[in-house]
Coordinates of C-alpha atoms in Angstrom, one line a residue:
M1 CA -22.1 1.8 1.8
K2 CA -21.1 5.4 2.6
Y3 CA -17.3 6.1 2.4
R4 CA -15.9 7.2 5.8
R5 CA -12.6 8.9 6.1
F6 CA -10.1 8.0 8.7
Y7 CA -8.5 10.8 10.7
R8 CA -5.4 10.4 12.9
N9 CA -3.7 13.3 14.7
G10 CA -0.2 13.7 13.3
G11 CA -0.9 11.2 10.6
T12 CA 0.8 10.7 7.3
Y13 CA -1.5 10.5 4.3
F14 CA -1.3 9.8 0.6
F15 CA -3.8 11.8 -1.5
T16 CA -5.1 11.7 -5.0
V17 CA -6.9 14.9 -6.2
V18 CA -8.4 15.0 -9.7
T19 CA -9.4 17.9 -11.9
N20 CA -13.0 18.5 -12.9
K21 CA -13.9 16.2 -15.8
R22 CA -10.3 15.1 -15.9
Q23 CA -9.3 18.3 -17.7
K24 CA -5.6 18.2 -18.5
I25 CA -4.7 21.6 -17.0
L26 CA -2.6 21.1 -13.9
T27 CA 0.7 21.4 -15.7
D28 CA -0.3 24.6 -17.4
D29 CA 1.7 27.5 -16.0
A30 CA -1.2 29.6 -14.7
V31 CA -2.9 26.7 -13.0
R32 CA 0.3 25.3 -11.6
L33 CA 1.2 28.8 -10.1
A34 CA -2.3 29.2 -8.7
L35 CA -2.1 25.8 -7.0
R36 CA 1.4 26.5 -5.6
Q37 CA 0.2 29.9 -4.2
A38 CA -2.9 28.2 -2.7
V39 CA -0.8 25.5 -1.1
M40 CA 1.6 28.1 0.4
A41 CA -1.3 30.2 1.7
V42 CA -3.0 27.3 3.3
R43 CA 0.2 26.0 4.9
E44 CA 0.6 29.3 6.7
Q45 CA -2.8 28.9 8.3
Y46 CA -2.9 25.1 8.6
P47 CA 0.7 23.8 8.7
F48 CA 1.6 20.5 7.2
E49 CA 4.7 18.9 5.7
I50 CA 4.8 17.9 2.0
L51 CA 6.9 14.7 1.9
A52 CA 6.3 14.0 -1.8
W53 CA 4.4 15.5 -4.7
V54 CA 3.7 14.8 -8.4
L55 CA 1.6 16.9 -10.6
M56 CA 0.0 15.2 -13.6
P57 CA -2.0 17.0 -16.3
D58 CA -5.4 15.8 -14.8
H59 CA -4.5 14.8 -11.2
L60 CA -2.0 15.0 -8.5
H61 CA -0.6 12.7 -5.8
T62 CA 1.0 13.9 -2.7
I63 CA 2.1 12.6 0.7
W64 CA 1.5 14.9 3.7
R65 CA 2.4 14.7 7.4
L66 CA 0.2 16.6 9.7
P67 CA 1.2 18.2 13.0
D68 CA 0.9 15.9 16.1
N69 CA -2.3 17.6 17.4
D70 CA -4.1 17.9 14.0
S71 CA -6.0 15.6 11.6
A72 CA -7.9 18.2 9.5
Y73 CA -6.7 17.3 6.1
S74 CA -10.1 17.7 4.6
E75 CA -10.2 21.3 5.7
R76 CA -6.8 21.8 4.1
W77 CA -8.0 20.4 0.8
R78 CA -11.2 22.4 0.9
Q79 CA -9.1 25.6 1.4
I80 CA -6.5 24.7 -1.3
K81 CA -9.2 24.0 -3.9
R82 CA -11.2 27.1 -3.0
H83 CA -8.1 29.4 -3.0
S84 CA -6.7 28.0 -6.3
Q85 CA -10.1 28.3 -7.9
Y86 CA -10.3 31.9 -6.8
L87 CA -6.8 32.7 -8.2
I88 CA -7.7 31.2 -11.6
G89 CA -11.1 32.9 -11.6
G90 CA -13.4 32.8 -14.7
D91 CA -15.7 29.9 -15.5
L92 CA -13.1 27.2 -15.4
M93 CA -13.9 24.7 -12.7
L94 CA -10.6 23.2 -11.5
W95 CA -11.5 20.3 -9.2
Q96 CA -13.7 17.3 -8.7
K97 CA -15.6 17.7 -5.5
R98 CA -14.0 14.9 -3.6
F99 CA -10.5 13.4 -3.2
W100 CA -9.0 10.0 -2.3
E101 CA -6.9 9.5 0.8
H102 CA -5.0 6.7 2.3
T103 CA -3.6 6.7 5.8
I104 CA 0.0 5.5 5.7
R105 CA 0.3 2.6 8.1
D106 CA 4.1 1.9 8.4
E107 CA 7.4 2.4 6.7
A108 CA 6.8 -0.2 4.0
D109 CA 3.4 1.4 3.2
F110 CA 5.1 4.8 3.0
A111 CA 7.9 3.4 0.7
C112 CA 5.3 1.9 -1.7
H113 CA 3.2 5.0 -2.0
F114 CA 6.4 7.2 -2.2
D115 CA 7.7 5.2 -5.1
Y116 CA 4.3 4.9 -6.8
L117 CA 3.8 8.6 -6.7
H118 CA 7.2 9.3 -8.3
F119 CA 6.7 6.6 -10.9
N120 CA 3.3 7.9 -12.0
P121 CA 4.5 10.0 -15.0
V122 CA 6.0 6.8 -16.5
K123 CA 2.9 4.7 -15.6
H124 CA 0.7 7.1 -17.5
G125 CA 3.1 7.2 -20.5
Y126 CA 4.1 10.9 -20.3
V127 CA 7.8 10.1 -20.1
G128 CA 10.1 7.1 -20.4
Q129 CA 12.3 8.1 -17.5
I130 CA 11.1 9.5 -14.2
S131 CA 13.8 12.1 -14.3
D132 CA 12.3 13.6 -17.5
W133 CA 9.1 14.7 -15.6
R134 CA 9.6 18.2 -14.1
F135 CA 6.5 18.4 -11.9
S136 CA 7.7 16.1 -9.1
T137 CA 9.6 16.0 -5.9
F138 CA 11.7 13.2 -7.5
H139 CA 14.4 15.7 -8.4
R140 CA 14.7 16.9 -4.8
Y141 CA 15.2 13.3 -3.7
V142 CA 17.8 12.7 -6.4
K143 CA 19.8 15.6 -5.0
Q144 CA 19.5 14.2 -1.5
G145 CA 20.7 10.8 -2.7
I146 CA 17.4 9.0 -2.0
Y147 CA 16.9 8.1 -5.6
L148 CA 19.4 7.6 -8.4
H149 CA 18.8 9.9 -11.5
N150 CA 17.8 6.9 -13.6
W151 CA 15.8 5.1 -10.9
S152 CA 13.2 2.7 -12.3
G153 CA 12.7 4.4 -15.6
G154 CA 10.8 1.9 -17.8
N155 CA 11.0 -0.9 -15.3
V156 CA 7.8 -2.9 -16.1
D157 CA 8.2 -5.4 -13.3
F158 CA 8.4 -2.6 -10.8
L159 CA 5.3 -0.9 -12.3
L160 CA 3.2 -4.1 -12.2
N161 CA 4.2 -4.9 -8.6
T162 CA 3.5 -1.4 -7.4
I163 CA 0.1 -1.3 -9.0
K164 CA -0.8 -4.7 -7.5
V165 CA 0.3 -3.5 -4.0
M166 CA -1.6 -0.2 -4.4
S167 CA -4.7 -2.0 -5.6
D168 CA -4.6 -4.5 -2.7
S169 CA -4.1 -1.6 -0.3
R170 CA -7.1 0.3 -1.7
I171 CA -9.3 -2.8 -1.5
R172 CA -8.3 -3.4 2.2
H173 CA -8.7 0.3 2.9
T174 CA -12.3 0.6 1.6
E175 CA -13.4 -2.7 3.2
N176 CA -12.4 -1.5 6.7

């Protein structure tokens, strides 16, 4: 069965974007800077709000909200990938061709994906505490009082529950 994306004007989406051959390069300074510049350039032409972001060595997760009259997230990702690839130059292929998206359905779904995204560095074993990972909007939300500095670090029950909810969500999403 062919995968079909769901587009909703003004939608909020959770994305997973992976490097080509899962190369562990996204946290390298040059690649990170190129990605940042690409995102900024694309946002000027195709506005969107970044609600959350985590950069892992071989993938990223982000939550975006699109403008009310717009659902073109695929075009945004195409432009971001193309522009960041151009900025890096050379023979290094940065990205897998596709990406995974999930349309956020409600506040509970948003909260689950928001927490999952920020917990990802602990899930993958890069740090023991979320606050130790620099490449995340977690720190912004600590400053705003949304998260405590030591939120969920090493909480295995939280991790298992979140992974179960995410897996159930992905199964339902691909069956529809």
